[in-house]
mmCIF file of C-alpha atoms in Angstrom:
data_model
loop_
_atom_site.group_PDB
_atom_site.id
_atom_site.type_symbol
_atom_site.label_atom_id
_atom_site.label_comp_id
_atom_site.label_asym_id
_atom_site.label_seq_id
_atom_site.Cartn_x
_atom_site.Cartn_y
_atom_site.Cartn_z
ATOM 1 C CA MET A 1 -68.481 -63.352 24.106
ATOM 2 C CA ALA A 2 -66.474 -62.489 20.975
ATOM 3 C CA SER A 3 -62.716 -62.622 21.251
ATOM 4 C CA PRO A 4 -60.686 -59.345 21.178
ATOM 5 C CA VAL A 5 -59.291 -60.302 17.767
ATOM 6 C CA LEU A 6 -62.781 -60.876 16.359
ATOM 7 C CA LEU A 7 -63.985 -57.567 17.763
ATOM 8 C CA LEU A 8 -61.112 -55.777 16.075
ATOM 9 C CA VAL A 9 -61.979 -57.445 12.770
ATOM 10 C CA LEU A 10 -65.631 -56.446 13.110
ATOM 11 C CA LEU A 11 -64.733 -52.843 13.955
ATOM 12 C CA ALA A 12 -62.405 -52.642 10.972
ATOM 13 C CA ALA A 13 -65.106 -53.994 8.672
ATOM 14 C CA ALA A 14 -67.645 -51.491 9.999
ATOM 15 C CA ALA A 15 -65.235 -48.630 9.463
ATOM 16 C CA ALA A 16 -64.538 -49.724 5.894
ATOM 17 C CA ALA A 17 -68.255 -49.886 5.087
ATOM 18 C CA ALA A 18 -69.114 -46.504 6.592
ATOM 19 C CA PRO A 19 -69.494 -43.437 4.336
ATOM 20 C CA GLN A 20 -66.209 -41.560 4.124
ATOM 21 C CA LEU A 21 -66.631 -38.111 5.637
ATOM 22 C CA CYS A 22 -63.373 -36.679 4.284
ATOM 23 C CA SER A 23 -65.302 -35.703 1.156
ATOM 24 C CA ALA A 24 -67.366 -33.425 3.378
ATOM 25 C CA VAL A 25 -64.533 -31.614 5.120
ATOM 26 C CA ASP A 26 -61.548 -31.613 2.740
ATOM 27 C CA PRO A 27 -61.649 -28.722 0.240
ATOM 28 C CA VAL A 28 -60.938 -29.359 -3.426
ATOM 29 C CA SER A 29 -59.913 -25.746 -4.077
ATOM 30 C CA THR A 30 -60.233 -22.190 -2.712
ATOM 31 C CA TYR A 31 -60.263 -18.821 -4.456
ATOM 32 C CA CYS A 32 -59.723 -15.454 -2.697
ATOM 33 C CA ALA A 33 -59.563 -12.010 -4.351
ATOM 34 C CA LYS A 34 -60.382 -8.278 -3.935
ATOM 35 C CA ASN A 35 -58.410 -7.043 -0.936
ATOM 36 C CA PHE A 36 -60.186 -4.584 1.344
ATOM 37 C CA THR A 37 -59.491 -2.866 4.651
ATOM 38 C CA GLY A 38 -62.916 -1.665 5.809
ATOM 39 C CA ALA A 39 -64.235 -3.024 9.094
ATOM 40 C CA GLN A 40 -67.844 -2.764 7.899
ATOM 41 C CA THR A 41 -67.165 -5.009 4.908
ATOM 42 C CA GLN A 42 -65.659 -7.621 7.217
ATOM 43 C CA ALA A 43 -68.725 -7.333 9.444
ATOM 44 C CA SER A 44 -70.962 -7.902 6.401
ATOM 45 C CA ILE A 45 -68.969 -11.005 5.443
ATOM 46 C CA SER A 46 -69.292 -12.393 8.957
ATOM 47 C CA GLN A 47 -73.054 -11.767 8.915
ATOM 48 C CA VAL A 48 -73.446 -13.494 5.549
ATOM 49 C CA LEU A 49 -71.459 -16.567 6.628
ATOM 50 C CA SER A 50 -73.378 -16.762 9.903
ATOM 51 C CA ALA A 51 -76.669 -16.682 7.988
ATOM 52 C CA LEU A 52 -75.635 -19.201 5.346
ATOM 53 C CA VAL A 53 -74.538 -21.992 7.697
ATOM 54 C CA PRO A 54 -77.861 -22.811 9.426
ATOM 55 C CA ARG A 55 -80.002 -22.157 6.346
ATOM 56 C CA ALA A 56 -77.947 -24.231 3.918
ATOM 57 C CA SER A 57 -77.403 -26.967 6.504
ATOM 58 C CA ALA A 58 -81.178 -27.328 6.833
ATOM 59 C CA ASP A 59 -82.282 -26.808 3.209
ATOM 60 C CA TYR A 60 -79.144 -27.797 1.206
ATOM 61 C CA TYR A 61 -79.182 -24.290 -0.332
ATOM 62 C CA ALA A 62 -79.237 -20.708 0.878
ATOM 63 C CA THR A 63 -78.418 -17.156 -0.171
ATOM 64 C CA ALA A 64 -77.804 -14.182 2.088
ATOM 65 C CA THR A 65 -76.958 -10.478 1.890
ATOM 66 C CA ALA A 66 -75.653 -7.978 4.419
ATOM 67 C CA GLY A 67 -74.475 -4.371 4.466
ATOM 68 C CA ARG A 68 -75.153 -1.396 2.222
ATOM 69 C CA GLY A 69 -73.327 0.513 -0.448
ATOM 70 C CA ASP A 70 -69.615 -0.228 -0.596
ATOM 71 C CA SER A 71 -69.861 -2.627 2.343
ATOM 72 C CA ALA A 72 -72.605 -4.831 0.826
ATOM 73 C CA ILE A 73 -71.868 -8.564 0.523
ATOM 74 C CA TRP A 74 -73.809 -11.298 -1.263
ATOM 75 C CA GLY A 75 -73.379 -14.978 -0.395
ATOM 76 C CA LEU A 76 -74.467 -18.451 -1.513
ATOM 77 C CA ALA A 77 -74.031 -21.931 -0.073
ATOM 78 C CA GLN A 78 -75.216 -25.250 -1.446
ATOM 79 C CA CYS A 79 -74.821 -28.955 -0.757
ATOM 80 C CA ARG A 80 -74.936 -31.578 -3.480
ATOM 81 C CA GLY A 81 -78.456 -32.938 -3.471
ATOM 82 C CA ASP A 82 -77.612 -36.637 -3.173
ATOM 83 C CA ILE A 83 -75.496 -36.540 -0.001
ATOM 84 C CA PRO A 84 -76.661 -37.440 3.527
ATOM 85 C CA ALA A 85 -77.924 -34.552 5.658
ATOM 86 C CA SER A 86 -75.183 -35.091 8.233
ATOM 87 C CA ASP A 87 -72.505 -34.628 5.560
ATOM 88 C CA CYS A 88 -74.202 -31.448 4.365
ATOM 89 C CA VAL A 89 -73.966 -29.974 7.863
ATOM 90 C CA LEU A 90 -70.294 -30.927 8.128
ATOM 91 C CA CYS A 91 -69.440 -29.554 4.711
ATOM 92 C CA ILE A 92 -71.227 -26.211 5.076
ATOM 93 C CA SER A 93 -69.733 -25.624 8.519
ATOM 94 C CA ALA A 94 -66.239 -26.484 7.262
ATOM 95 C CA ALA A 95 -66.664 -24.170 4.251
ATOM 96 C CA ALA A 96 -67.669 -21.189 6.385
ATOM 97 C CA ARG A 97 -64.745 -21.706 8.762
ATOM 98 C CA ALA A 98 -62.290 -22.078 5.892
ATOM 99 C CA LEU A 99 -63.451 -18.938 4.061
ATOM 100 C CA ALA A 100 -63.449 -16.881 7.246
ATOM 101 C CA SER A 101 -59.837 -17.892 7.875
ATOM 102 C CA THR A 102 -58.242 -18.343 4.451
ATOM 103 C CA CYS A 103 -59.901 -15.394 2.695
ATOM 104 C CA ARG A 104 -60.026 -12.891 5.540
ATOM 105 C CA GLY A 105 -59.585 -9.354 4.208
ATOM 106 C CA GLN A 106 -60.758 -10.337 0.701
ATOM 107 C CA ALA A 107 -64.208 -9.571 -0.654
ATOM 108 C CA ASP A 108 -64.485 -12.320 -3.285
ATOM 109 C CA ALA A 109 -64.154 -15.800 -1.814
ATOM 110 C CA ARG A 110 -65.137 -19.229 -3.100
ATOM 111 C CA ILE A 111 -64.514 -22.748 -1.866
ATOM 112 C CA TRP A 112 -65.239 -26.066 -3.566
ATOM 113 C CA TYR A 113 -65.761 -29.431 -1.900
ATOM 114 C CA ASP A 114 -67.036 -32.689 -3.343
ATOM 115 C CA TYR A 115 -70.149 -32.302 -1.231
ATOM 116 C CA CYS A 116 -70.790 -28.540 -1.164
ATOM 117 C CA PHE A 117 -69.866 -25.103 -2.494
ATOM 118 C CA MET A 118 -69.825 -21.689 -0.826
ATOM 119 C CA ARG A 119 -69.002 -18.182 -1.999
ATOM 120 C CA TYR A 120 -69.428 -14.520 -1.164
ATOM 121 C CA ASP A 121 -68.692 -11.351 -3.147
ATOM 122 C CA ASP A 122 -69.081 -7.584 -2.955
ATOM 123 C CA THR A 123 -70.846 -7.754 -6.352
ATOM 124 C CA ASP A 124 -74.301 -9.298 -6.723
ATOM 125 C CA PHE A 125 -73.622 -12.543 -8.615
ATOM 126 C CA LEU A 126 -76.878 -14.319 -7.766
ATOM 127 C CA GLY A 127 -78.704 -15.653 -10.805
ATOM 128 C CA LEU A 128 -75.775 -15.021 -13.162
ATOM 129 C CA PRO A 129 -74.076 -18.141 -14.606
ATOM 130 C CA ASP A 130 -70.365 -17.936 -13.830
ATOM 131 C CA THR A 131 -67.953 -20.052 -15.889
ATOM 132 C CA GLY A 132 -64.958 -17.725 -15.697
ATOM 133 C CA TYR A 133 -62.660 -19.101 -13.014
ATOM 134 C CA THR A 134 -62.098 -22.771 -13.877
ATOM 135 C CA ILE A 135 -60.572 -25.657 -11.920
ATOM 136 C CA ILE A 136 -59.690 -28.885 -13.719
ATOM 137 C CA LEU A 137 -58.623 -31.985 -11.803
ATOM 138 C CA ILE A 138 -57.151 -34.747 -13.960
ATOM 139 C CA ASN A 139 -56.673 -38.340 -12.844
ATOM 140 C CA THR A 140 -53.067 -39.259 -13.598
ATOM 141 C CA MET A 141 -54.006 -42.811 -14.678
ATOM 142 C CA ASN A 142 -54.908 -43.647 -18.266
ATOM 143 C CA ALA A 143 -57.657 -46.101 -19.194
ATOM 144 C CA SER A 144 -56.513 -49.593 -20.192
ATOM 145 C CA ASP A 145 -58.349 -49.354 -23.545
ATOM 146 C CA PRO A 146 -58.163 -45.588 -24.059
ATOM 147 C CA VAL A 147 -60.006 -45.176 -27.375
ATOM 148 C CA ALA A 148 -62.987 -47.318 -26.415
ATOM 149 C CA PHE A 149 -63.051 -45.832 -22.911
ATOM 150 C CA ASP A 150 -63.052 -42.305 -24.319
ATOM 151 C CA ARG A 151 -65.976 -43.157 -26.587
ATOM 152 C CA ALA A 152 -68.008 -44.553 -23.685
ATOM 153 C CA GLU A 153 -67.127 -41.625 -21.390
ATOM 154 C CA ARG A 154 -68.176 -39.040 -23.988
ATOM 155 C CA LYS A 155 -71.558 -40.687 -24.501
ATOM 156 C CA LEU A 156 -72.055 -40.859 -20.741
ATOM 157 C CA MET A 157 -71.203 -37.219 -20.117
ATOM 158 C CA ALA A 158 -73.394 -36.078 -23.022
ATOM 159 C CA ARG A 159 -76.289 -37.744 -21.179
ATOM 160 C CA VAL A 160 -75.247 -35.994 -17.958
ATOM 161 C CA ALA A 161 -75.272 -32.576 -19.656
ATOM 162 C CA ALA A 162 -78.672 -33.221 -21.235
ATOM 163 C CA GLU A 163 -80.167 -34.394 -17.942
ATOM 164 C CA ALA A 164 -78.816 -31.364 -16.080
ATOM 165 C CA GLY A 165 -80.826 -29.128 -18.425
ATOM 166 C CA GLU A 166 -84.116 -30.858 -17.593
ATOM 167 C CA ALA A 167 -86.392 -29.374 -14.943
ATOM 168 C CA ALA A 168 -86.920 -32.771 -13.330
ATOM 169 C CA SER A 169 -83.213 -33.081 -12.493
ATOM 170 C CA GLY A 170 -83.293 -30.249 -9.966
ATOM 171 C CA GLY A 171 -79.819 -29.264 -11.109
ATOM 172 C CA LEU A 172 -78.281 -32.661 -10.258
ATOM 173 C CA ALA A 173 -77.590 -35.254 -12.958
ATOM 174 C CA ARG A 174 -76.145 -38.718 -12.244
ATOM 175 C CA GLU A 175 -75.524 -41.382 -14.861
ATOM 176 C CA THR A 176 -73.527 -44.591 -15.155
ATOM 177 C CA ALA A 177 -72.246 -46.618 -18.116
ATOM 178 C CA ARG A 178 -70.686 -50.055 -18.332
ATOM 179 C CA PHE A 179 -67.409 -50.106 -20.200
ATOM 180 C CA ASP A 180 -67.590 -53.526 -21.844
ATOM 181 C CA ALA A 181 -63.894 -53.996 -22.588
ATOM 182 C CA THR A 182 -63.075 -54.379 -18.880
ATOM 183 C CA SER A 183 -66.558 -54.605 -17.296
ATOM 184 C CA THR A 184 -65.754 -51.310 -15.554
ATOM 185 C CA THR A 185 -68.519 -48.884 -14.569
ATOM 186 C CA ILE A 186 -67.988 -45.214 -15.419
ATOM 187 C CA TYR A 187 -69.788 -42.813 -13.082
ATOM 188 C CA GLY A 188 -70.769 -39.370 -14.359
ATOM 189 C CA LEU A 189 -72.205 -36.397 -12.485
ATOM 190 C CA GLY A 190 -73.157 -32.788 -13.165
ATOM 191 C CA TRP A 191 -74.640 -30.282 -10.724
ATOM 192 C CA CYS A 192 -75.428 -26.582 -10.579
ATOM 193 C CA THR A 193 -76.030 -23.895 -8.003
ATOM 194 C CA ARG A 194 -79.744 -23.346 -7.596
ATOM 195 C CA ASP A 195 -79.676 -19.601 -8.224
ATOM 196 C CA ILE A 196 -79.363 -20.125 -12.001
ATOM 197 C CA THR A 197 -82.194 -21.262 -14.293
ATOM 198 C CA THR A 198 -82.644 -24.827 -15.522
ATOM 199 C CA ALA A 199 -81.691 -23.766 -19.044
ATOM 200 C CA ASP A 200 -78.542 -22.037 -17.785
ATOM 201 C CA CYS A 201 -77.701 -25.128 -15.734
ATOM 202 C CA GLY A 202 -77.805 -27.311 -18.829
ATOM 203 C CA LEU A 203 -75.615 -24.878 -20.738
ATOM 204 C CA CYS A 204 -73.167 -24.584 -17.837
ATOM 205 C CA VAL A 205 -72.732 -28.347 -17.444
ATOM 206 C CA ALA A 206 -72.470 -28.754 -21.231
ATOM 207 C CA GLN A 207 -69.643 -26.194 -21.252
ATOM 208 C CA ALA A 208 -67.860 -28.086 -18.480
ATOM 209 C CA VAL A 209 -68.317 -31.382 -20.329
ATOM 210 C CA ALA A 210 -66.919 -29.794 -23.492
ATOM 211 C CA GLU A 211 -63.669 -29.074 -21.623
ATOM 212 C CA LEU A 212 -63.137 -32.719 -20.650
ATOM 213 C CA PRO A 213 -61.567 -33.912 -23.927
ATOM 214 C CA ASN A 214 -59.303 -30.847 -24.010
ATOM 215 C CA TYR A 215 -57.504 -31.876 -20.817
ATOM 216 C CA CYS A 216 -58.565 -35.377 -19.820
ATOM 217 C CA ARG A 217 -58.701 -37.513 -22.932
ATOM 218 C CA PHE A 218 -58.085 -41.198 -22.125
ATOM 219 C CA ARG A 219 -57.858 -40.433 -18.358
ATOM 220 C CA ARG A 220 -59.751 -42.596 -15.883
ATOM 221 C CA GLY A 221 -61.244 -39.578 -14.144
ATOM 222 C CA CYS A 222 -61.660 -35.822 -14.525
ATOM 223 C CA ARG A 223 -63.440 -32.862 -12.941
ATOM 224 C CA VAL A 224 -64.236 -29.419 -14.340
ATOM 225 C CA LEU A 225 -65.464 -26.968 -11.708
ATOM 226 C CA TYR A 226 -66.956 -23.519 -12.263
ATOM 227 C CA SER A 227 -68.615 -21.215 -9.754
ATOM 228 C CA SER A 228 -72.098 -22.120 -11.036
ATOM 229 C CA CYS A 229 -71.725 -25.788 -11.971
ATOM 230 C CA MET A 230 -69.396 -28.752 -12.328
ATOM 231 C CA ALA A 231 -69.003 -31.957 -14.312
ATOM 232 C CA ARG A 232 -67.138 -35.081 -13.247
ATOM 233 C CA TYR A 233 -66.578 -38.687 -14.231
ATOM 234 C CA GLU A 234 -64.683 -41.493 -12.469
ATOM 235 C CA THR A 235 -64.291 -45.267 -12.606
ATOM 236 C CA TYR A 236 -65.252 -45.595 -8.944
ATOM 237 C CA PRO A 237 -68.532 -44.660 -7.195
ATOM 238 C CA PHE A 238 -68.418 -41.127 -5.819
ATOM 239 C CA PHE A 239 -72.086 -40.171 -5.570
ATOM 240 C CA PHE A 240 -75.105 -41.536 -3.711
ATOM 241 C CA PRO A 241 -76.914 -43.911 -3.762
ATOM 242 C CA VAL A 242 -74.037 -46.327 -4.222
ATOM 243 C CA ASP A 243 -74.354 -49.789 -5.694
ATOM 244 C CA GLY A 244 -73.283 -52.176 -2.915
ATOM 245 C CA LYS A 245 -71.263 -54.358 -5.274
ATOM 246 C CA ASP A 246 -69.041 -51.347 -6.046
ATOM 247 C CA GLY A 247 -67.877 -50.766 -2.510
ATOM 248 C CA GLY A 248 -70.851 -49.722 -0.392
ATOM 249 C CA ALA A 249 -69.840 -46.072 0.184
ATOM 250 C CA ALA A 250 -69.057 -43.052 -1.933
ATOM 251 C CA ALA A 251 -65.329 -42.746 -2.388
ATOM 252 C CA SER A 252 -63.135 -39.988 -1.010
ATOM 253 C CA SER A 253 -62.603 -36.797 -2.980
ATOM 254 C CA HIS A 254 -58.922 -37.669 -3.106
ATOM 255 C CA ALA A 255 -59.180 -41.278 -4.304
ATOM 256 C CA GLY A 256 -56.356 -41.624 -6.807
ATOM 257 C CA GLU A 257 -53.772 -39.060 -7.853
ATOM 258 C CA TYR A 258 -54.806 -35.874 -9.626
ATOM 259 C CA GLU A 259 -53.170 -33.041 -11.513
ATOM 260 C CA LYS A 260 -54.707 -29.607 -10.997
ATOM 261 C CA ILE A 261 -55.044 -26.880 -13.640
ATOM 262 C CA VAL A 262 -56.525 -23.421 -12.995
ATOM 263 C CA LEU A 263 -57.786 -21.318 -15.908
ATOM 264 C CA ASN A 264 -58.596 -17.584 -15.867
ATOM 265 C CA PRO A 265 -57.134 -17.008 -12.369
#
């Protein structure tokens, strides 16, 4: 029989190797707007959230509508296509609970996680690319060889934007590049909500990528999030599947320190 000390070591090792679920349940940002007082609108919101949770949990994507006239609400929920199904369920459930609580009494609500996105609105937004409200998260650390790193990151994210605009990508682009100066791998990702077309997805991710040098030049990581797509790069693995030599599990959404900028609030 293994000693108590050995068992503790084994348990600690297993915990370190397990996928980190905080990315599924910790929100990156929330947006709430359009105050209302009507009980019917609130009922429509509740119906939309109740419909989105099981559908998106099962299919990684869902839309829903409820109500009529001034009380009509449209909703969308989507998980990132590379994540485990169990994390999708956790993320979608957490998103619905958070919106119901944080944005109660407001008819335009959106919440971003690393692993999923959810929104509802009293205007039909489905199928319309939305790059208005913008969240930028900037890693506070600079690259050790900033000019060469920036060159490698730009080439990587150009490939991400191009891949996102291809039908075969399904709205999810993942690329990696080896930064030779330090043998560091740069991880790049772009993904879109599935209500927009493939062409619009490519344009949306390209717009997000174009913002990166404006705010994140020489930084080791950056994220630009819209309501229809996002683009992100890091020097640690944050998407699946993960190369075992780089840690064995996708890193937390809060790995490292980040500055947050909101545009067009």
